Structures are given as structure tokens and as C-alpha cells.
Amino acid sequence: MKRKLLIFCVATLLTSAAIHPKQSTASPQDQQPTYRVTMVPRTILAINYQNRTKTEIGFQGSPLLPQAKGEGDVESKNGRIAVDAKFENLEPPQKFGPEYLTYVLWAITPEGKSNNLGELLLDGKKSKLQATTTLQTFGLIVTAEPYYAVSDPSDAVVLENVVVAGTTGTLQQVNVNYRLFKRGLYSYNVDAATQSYPKSKVPLEVEEARNAVAIAKNSGAQQYASNTLAKAEQSLKTAEDMLKKGDRKVIVQNSRDAVQNAAESLQMTMQRREEEAQAQERAAAAQRTATAQAQAQAASAQQQQEALARQQAEMQKQKAELQSQQDAEARAQAELQAQQDAQARAAAEARSQQDAQAAAQAQQAAAQAQLEQQQLRAALLLQFNRILPTTDTTRGLKANLADVLFATGKFELQPTAREALAKFSGIVIAHSGLRMQIEGHTDSVGGDILNQTLSENRANSVRAYLIAQGIDPTAVTAVGYGKSNAVASNDSPAGRQQNRRVEIIISGEIIGAQIGSRITTQP
């Protein structure tokens, strides 16, 4: 019932926003953007396109833009999926707020991973896009965005893919939890931010660059990602200066540089704000625990003092009675001894309770440490998945570099592989204590010695590049397995492609995982 209620509320909010878009009137200092993302359960149709030559798909409008529609072809080409889509009855994205300037096509996997396939540029109310992806099973949506280089979709979903008569493939109706940025993240005082710009018409790329820089500044990027934001501002300034007399291609290039750097600074800001919030929450929890323990200890000490005071008063009374009644001295002495014995038992019981409390605290600390390992492991899995396909295994987190990231039969890294590994190494460096095993694999084509050498060379190429990015050499090893560890049949091209891979096994005590016994240490 909670899930159904949440879906209903989100759909109601999206429809209301489409009918009554709001203009922001607060100053940039008064804005309070939302920096958390909401996992919105949505039922989206995912299609498995693997080993399919070509198929047709359709698109239907969401409650935000019900009259919109589209069609397209999806074709498997050399290990990649090509998407050729056309759309019509689109309206300007500013309909959903002045901060929205463009549309973006997304591929969403059943696991909830979002892949930005590209920007839809409007030609009147129409648009078209050709894109490729390495994903095999995915659904397609279109969202309104403030600029093209966003890394996660906004909640302004305007189109979703649907099955048509010409659709072939394996259909999977799944509940996909994918991250939707709340609109508050992109809200800012557009009028105030654009007062310094000329009112003349400029290319869309320049408008997106202005938008991206304003959103990043409004999010606090000056504090958390100042260097990256400064690069974005400089690129935007260069584009602005060339508007009157400049090469349009250069203006567009500088604008796109500004968008990329602004988007990166926004991501860095969000991540660091989240880290700060988590650290503050941990500190507050520790303070609450310490305060509760101190209060409990103070109450216990007070009770002991009151008990001791009562005992002392009783002893004084007994002494007075003994002094006045010589004939009752023996009985009073026996009673006093009995009280002393009771005190000894009470002291022993108190020591036993203290020992039990210490044991419970030790168990609680161990449980907390295990929970922190699990939370960090889940967070790293999410971060690595944004760069390379990553799974959680008993050996640790396993990231997969596909064969297409190397030249055929070679071990030199392609530019796309270097870019992914550079981002990958940044995450690893930020978490001291992680260890990595680079494992190279090949298909069965060719001789054993050739495959073994190729797998070793590819693994060593990845290790050398990670070390060049600042990874501790003692924390990363490399090994080649040749064709010995196939994950699919070598009887088909698709199976052989899956077998040609380099896997990175990430482990370490900080995420509660150790690399398995297969690993052999290399210098």
C-alpha cells in the first residue's frame, strides 16, 4: 500500500507541475535546493535486444506531455545497440520551469542504472536522435533537463517506450527503481541570474551553459568544487565574449566545455554535501550515545550514594541503640555483620552487571563496524556502477572492462577505457584500505600461449594505468588467465565477446571482503 500511495503522489505532483509551472521569485541566497534524490518506484517496460538484428519500438507521452509520441528502430551492431528514434508533438521544455532548456533520452536497465544517450534538439515540435549503448536489456524514457550533460534523470518524465506491432525481443515487465532528481535541485532565480546577459537571441548551447553554471553556483559549488566551477565560468565567459564576432563552432565548443565542467562541479558538490550530512549524523548519534551513557552512570552513582547514606544512618541508629542497651549488644553486632555481608553481595552483583554491560557494548561496537562496512560497500557499488558495470560477489566488488575498450588483439587501452579508469581510480584513492586484483581473460580463438600472453598484457596495462593515476602499487596486482575462465560459450560471437574481458576485483577490510585464494601476488 505504501508503494502504491507513493506512485500515486508522484504522478499527481508531475501532472500538477505540467499544468501550473511555477516561477522562482526568491533571490539566489534565499533558495534552498533539494540535494537528495528520490527513488521513485515505476513500472517500465525493459526489452532484451541481445542477438537481435533489428526491431521497432514506440514512445507514448506521460501525464506531463500526453500528446507527445515517437517511434524508432533498435539494432544490434558489433557488441553495441544502436537506437534511431524520432519524436513529435513536443513542446518547449520551459513549460516545466524556466530552468529547463532541453530534452534528454535515457536508457534504464532493470537494475536501475541510467545511461544518458544524448540531447533532443527541437525542430519546431519534432526531434530525432541516433545513439549507441553497450547495454543489452533496457527501457527508454525522455526527460526535460536544464542542460544536456546531466548524469541522472530529473522527475520531469515526458515520454516512455512502448511495444508496437513490429517490436521483437524478450520483454521483461519489471519494477525499476531509478534515481529521479527533484526539481528543487535545479530551481534558482532565473531573472536575477540572467540580468547581466544581453537580451539578444543566442545559440541553445550558450543558454544551456548559462543554466548549468547558474545551477552549480546556486548549489554551493564555489565552496565544494571551486576549481571545476572556475573552469566552467571561464569557458562560458569565452563563449559570451565571442557572441558578436566569433566562430559559431568555437562558441558551441566553449559552451559545451562550460556545461561539462558545471555538471561535474554540481556532482562533486552533491556528493560532498551528502558526505558532510552523513558525518554530522554519525557525530550526533555518537554524542547522543555518550550523553545517554553519562546520564545512566550519573543516576547509578546517585542511587549508590543515597543507598550508602541510608546505610550509614542505619548504622548510627544501631550504634545509639547498642550504647543505650548493653544487653542487646550481641544481637546488634550480628545484625551489623549481616548488613555487611549484604553489601558485599551487592558489590559483587554490581561488578557482574558492569562486566555484562562492557560485553554488550563490545558487541554493539562490532555490529556498528559491520554495518559501516556494508554501507560503504553499497555506496562504492553504486559509484563504480556509474563508470563500469559492477557486481557484488563473495570475492568483493567486481568491475568489468569489456573487450571493446581495447583494440582488437591488442592490450593498449582505448581513450574511453582511460577515461573510465581515471574516474574509477579517483573513487579508489578516496577510500584508503581498498585492494584490487586485475584479471585478464580471453576467448578460445588462437593458441594457449598467445591468449595467456594477451590476457596478462591487458591486465598489466590496466594496473599500470591505475598506478599512473595515483593508486598505491602495493594495493593493486594483475594476473592473466587466458581462456581458462570462460563465462559464456565460445561457440558464438556473442559468447566469445563476453569471454574477452578484464575484471577488477575490489576488496579490503573496510568493505568486509577479502580477495579469494585464486589471487597470486605480483610485484
Coordinates of N, CA, C and O in Angstrom, one line a residue, residues 27-99:
S27 N 15.6 35.2 -4.1 CA 17.0 35.5 -4.5 C 17.8 34.3 -4.4 O 17.4 33.3 -3.7
P28 N 19.0 34.2 -5.1 CA 19.8 33.0 -5.0 C 20.2 32.7 -3.6 O 20.3 31.5 -3.2
Q29 N 20.4 33.7 -2.7 CA 20.7 33.4 -1.3 C 19.6 32.8 -0.6 O 19.8 32.1 0.4
D30 N 18.3 33.1 -1.0 CA 17.2 32.5 -0.3 C 16.8 31.1 -0.8 O 16.0 30.5 -0.2
Q31 N 17.3 30.7 -1.9 CA 17.0 29.4 -2.4 C 17.5 28.3 -1.5 O 18.6 28.4 -1.0
Q32 N 16.7 27.3 -1.3 CA 17.1 26.1 -0.5 C 16.9 24.9 -1.4 O 15.9 24.2 -1.3
P33 N 17.8 24.6 -2.4 CA 17.7 23.5 -3.3 C 17.7 22.2 -2.5 O 18.2 22.0 -1.4
T34 N 17.0 21.2 -3.1 CA 17.0 19.8 -2.5 C 18.2 19.0 -3.1 O 18.3 18.9 -4.3
Y35 N 19.0 18.5 -2.2 CA 20.2 17.8 -2.6 C 20.1 16.3 -2.5 O 21.0 15.6 -2.7
R36 N 18.9 15.8 -2.1 CA 18.7 14.4 -2.0 C 17.9 13.9 -3.3 O 17.1 14.7 -3.8
V37 N 18.1 12.7 -3.7 CA 17.4 12.1 -4.8 C 16.3 11.2 -4.2 O 16.5 10.6 -3.2
T38 N 15.2 11.0 -5.0 CA 14.1 10.2 -4.5 C 14.1 8.9 -5.4 O 14.1 9.0 -6.6
M39 N 14.1 7.7 -4.8 CA 14.0 6.5 -5.5 C 12.5 6.3 -5.8 O 11.8 5.9 -4.9
V40 N 12.0 6.6 -7.0 CA 10.6 6.5 -7.3 C 10.3 5.2 -8.0 O 10.8 4.9 -9.1
P41 N 9.5 4.3 -7.3 CA 9.2 3.0 -8.0 C 8.3 3.3 -9.2 O 7.2 3.8 -9.1
R42 N 8.8 2.8 -10.3 CA 8.0 3.0 -11.6 C 8.0 1.7 -12.3 O 9.0 1.0 -12.3
T43 N 6.9 1.3 -13.0 CA 6.9 0.1 -13.8 C 7.2 0.6 -15.3 O 6.4 1.3 -15.9
I44 N 8.4 0.1 -15.7 CA 8.8 0.5 -17.1 C 9.1 -0.8 -17.9 O 9.6 -1.8 -17.3
L45 N 8.8 -0.8 -19.2 CA 9.0 -2.0 -20.0 C 10.4 -2.0 -20.4 O 10.9 -1.1 -21.1
A46 N 11.2 -3.1 -20.0 CA 12.5 -3.3 -20.5 C 12.6 -4.4 -21.5 O 11.9 -5.4 -21.4
I47 N 13.3 -4.2 -22.6 CA 13.4 -5.2 -23.7 C 14.9 -5.7 -23.8 O 15.8 -4.9 -23.8
N48 N 15.0 -7.0 -23.9 CA 16.3 -7.6 -24.1 C 16.6 -7.6 -25.6 O 16.0 -8.4 -26.4
Y49 N 17.6 -6.8 -26.1 CA 17.9 -6.7 -27.5 C 19.1 -7.6 -27.9 O 19.5 -7.5 -29.1
Q50 N 19.6 -8.4 -27.0 CA 20.8 -9.2 -27.4 C 20.5 -10.2 -28.5 O 19.4 -10.8 -28.5
N51 N 21.4 -10.3 -29.4 CA 21.3 -11.3 -30.5 C 20.1 -11.0 -31.4 O 19.6 -11.9 -32.1
R52 N 19.6 -9.8 -31.4 CA 18.5 -9.4 -32.3 C 19.1 -8.5 -33.4 O 19.9 -7.5 -33.1
T53 N 18.7 -8.7 -34.6 CA 19.3 -7.8 -35.7 C 18.7 -6.4 -35.7 O 19.4 -5.5 -35.6
K54 N 17.3 -6.3 -35.7 CA 16.7 -5.0 -35.7 C 15.3 -5.2 -35.3 O 14.6 -6.2 -35.6
T55 N 14.8 -4.2 -34.5 CA 13.4 -4.2 -34.1 C 12.8 -2.8 -34.0 O 13.6 -1.8 -33.9
E56 N 11.5 -2.7 -34.0 CA 10.9 -1.4 -33.9 C 10.3 -1.2 -32.5 O 10.0 -2.1 -31.8
I57 N 10.3 0.1 -32.0 CA 9.7 0.4 -30.7 C 8.9 1.7 -30.9 O 9.0 2.4 -31.9
G58 N 8.0 1.9 -29.9 CA 7.2 3.2 -29.9 C 7.4 3.9 -28.6 O 8.0 3.4 -27.7
F59 N 7.0 5.2 -28.6 CA 7.0 6.0 -27.4 C 5.7 6.7 -27.2 O 5.0 7.1 -28.2
Q60 N 5.2 6.7 -25.9 CA 4.0 7.4 -25.6 C 4.2 8.5 -24.6 O 5.1 8.3 -23.7
G61 N 3.5 9.6 -24.6 CA 3.6 10.7 -23.7 C 3.2 10.3 -22.3 O 2.3 9.5 -22.1
S62 N 3.9 10.9 -21.3 CA 3.5 10.8 -19.9 C 2.4 11.8 -19.5 O 2.0 12.6 -20.3
P63 N 1.8 11.7 -18.3 CA 0.8 12.7 -17.9 C 1.4 14.2 -18.0 O 0.6 15.1 -18.1
L64 N 2.7 14.4 -18.0 CA 3.2 15.7 -18.2 C 3.0 16.2 -19.6 O 2.9 17.4 -19.8
L65 N 3.1 15.3 -20.6 CA 3.0 15.7 -22.0 C 2.3 14.6 -22.8 O 2.9 13.9 -23.6
P66 N 1.0 14.4 -22.5 CA 0.3 13.3 -23.0 C 0.2 13.2 -24.5 O 0.0 12.2 -25.1
Q67 N 0.2 14.4 -25.2 CA 0.1 14.4 -26.7 C 1.4 14.0 -27.4 O 1.4 13.7 -28.6
A68 N 2.5 13.9 -26.7 CA 3.8 13.6 -27.3 C 3.8 12.1 -27.7 O 3.2 11.3 -27.0
K69 N 4.5 11.8 -28.7 CA 4.7 10.4 -29.2 C 6.0 10.3 -30.0 O 6.6 11.3 -30.3
G70 N 6.3 9.0 -30.3 CA 7.5 8.8 -31.0 C 7.6 7.4 -31.5 O 6.8 6.5 -31.2
E71 N 8.6 7.1 -32.4 CA 8.9 5.8 -32.9 C 10.4 5.7 -33.2 O 11.1 6.7 -33.2
G72 N 10.9 4.4 -33.3 CA 12.3 4.3 -33.5 C 12.6 2.8 -33.9 O 11.8 1.9 -33.8
D73 N 13.9 2.7 -34.3 CA 14.5 1.3 -34.6 C 15.6 1.1 -33.6 O 16.4 2.0 -33.3
V74 N 15.7 -0.1 -33.1 CA 16.8 -0.6 -32.3 C 17.5 -1.7 -33.0 O 16.9 -2.7 -33.3
E75 N 18.9 -1.6 -33.2 CA 19.6 -2.6 -33.9 C 20.9 -3.0 -33.2 O 21.6 -2.1 -32.7
S76 N 21.2 -4.3 -33.2 CA 22.5 -4.8 -32.6 C 23.6 -4.7 -33.6 O 23.5 -5.2 -34.7
K77 N 24.7 -4.0 -33.2 CA 25.8 -3.8 -34.1 C 27.1 -4.0 -33.4 O 27.5 -3.2 -32.6
N78 N 27.8 -5.1 -33.7 CA 29.2 -5.4 -33.2 C 29.3 -5.1 -31.7 O 30.1 -4.4 -31.2
G79 N 28.4 -5.8 -30.9 CA 28.5 -5.7 -29.5 C 27.9 -4.4 -28.9 O 27.9 -4.2 -27.7
R80 N 27.3 -3.5 -29.7 CA 26.7 -2.3 -29.3 C 25.2 -2.3 -29.8 O 24.9 -2.9 -30.8
I81 N 24.4 -1.6 -29.1 CA 23.0 -1.4 -29.6 C 22.8 0.0 -30.1 O 23.1 1.0 -29.4
A82 N 22.4 0.1 -31.3 CA 22.1 1.4 -32.0 C 20.6 1.8 -31.9 O 19.8 0.9 -32.2
V83 N 20.4 3.0 -31.5 CA 19.0 3.5 -31.3 C 18.8 4.7 -32.3 O 19.6 5.6 -32.3
D84 N 17.8 4.6 -33.1 CA 17.4 5.6 -34.1 C 16.0 6.0 -33.8 O 15.0 5.2 -34.2
A85 N 15.7 7.1 -33.2 CA 14.4 7.5 -32.7 C 13.9 8.8 -33.2 O 14.7 9.7 -33.5
K86 N 12.6 9.0 -33.5 CA 12.0 10.2 -33.9 C 10.8 10.6 -33.0 O 10.1 9.7 -32.5
F87 N 10.6 11.8 -32.7 CA 9.6 12.3 -31.8 C 8.8 13.4 -32.4 O 9.4 14.2 -33.2
E88 N 7.6 13.6 -32.0 CA 6.7 14.7 -32.4 C 5.8 15.1 -31.3 O 5.6 14.4 -30.3
N89 N 5.1 16.3 -31.6 CA 4.2 16.9 -30.6 C 4.9 17.2 -29.3 O 4.3 17.2 -28.2
L90 N 6.2 17.6 -29.4 CA 6.9 18.0 -28.2 C 6.7 19.5 -28.0 O 6.5 20.3 -29.0
E91 N 6.7 20.0 -26.8 CA 6.6 21.4 -26.5 C 7.9 21.9 -25.9 O 8.7 21.1 -25.4
P92 N 8.2 23.2 -25.9 CA 9.4 23.7 -25.3 C 9.5 23.3 -23.9 O 8.6 23.3 -23.1
P93 N 10.7 22.8 -23.5 CA 10.9 22.3 -22.1 C 10.7 23.4 -21.0 O 10.4 23.0 -19.9
Q94 N 10.7 24.6 -21.4 CA 10.5 25.7 -20.4 C 9.1 25.6 -19.8 O 8.8 26.3 -18.8
K95 N 8.2 24.8 -20.4 CA 6.9 24.6 -19.9 C 6.9 24.1 -18.5 O 6.0 24.4 -17.7
F96 N 7.9 23.3 -18.1 CA 8.0 22.7 -16.8 C 8.8 23.6 -15.8 O 9.1 23.2 -14.7
G97 N 9.3 24.8 -16.3 CA 10.0 25.7 -15.4 C 11.1 26.4 -16.2 O 11.6 25.8 -17.2
P98 N 11.4 27.6 -15.9 CA 12.4 28.4 -16.7 C 13.7 27.8 -16.7 O 14.5 28.1 -17.6
E99 N 14.1 26.9 -15.8 CA 15.4 26.3 -15.7 C 15.6 25.2 -16.7 O 16.7 24.7 -16.8

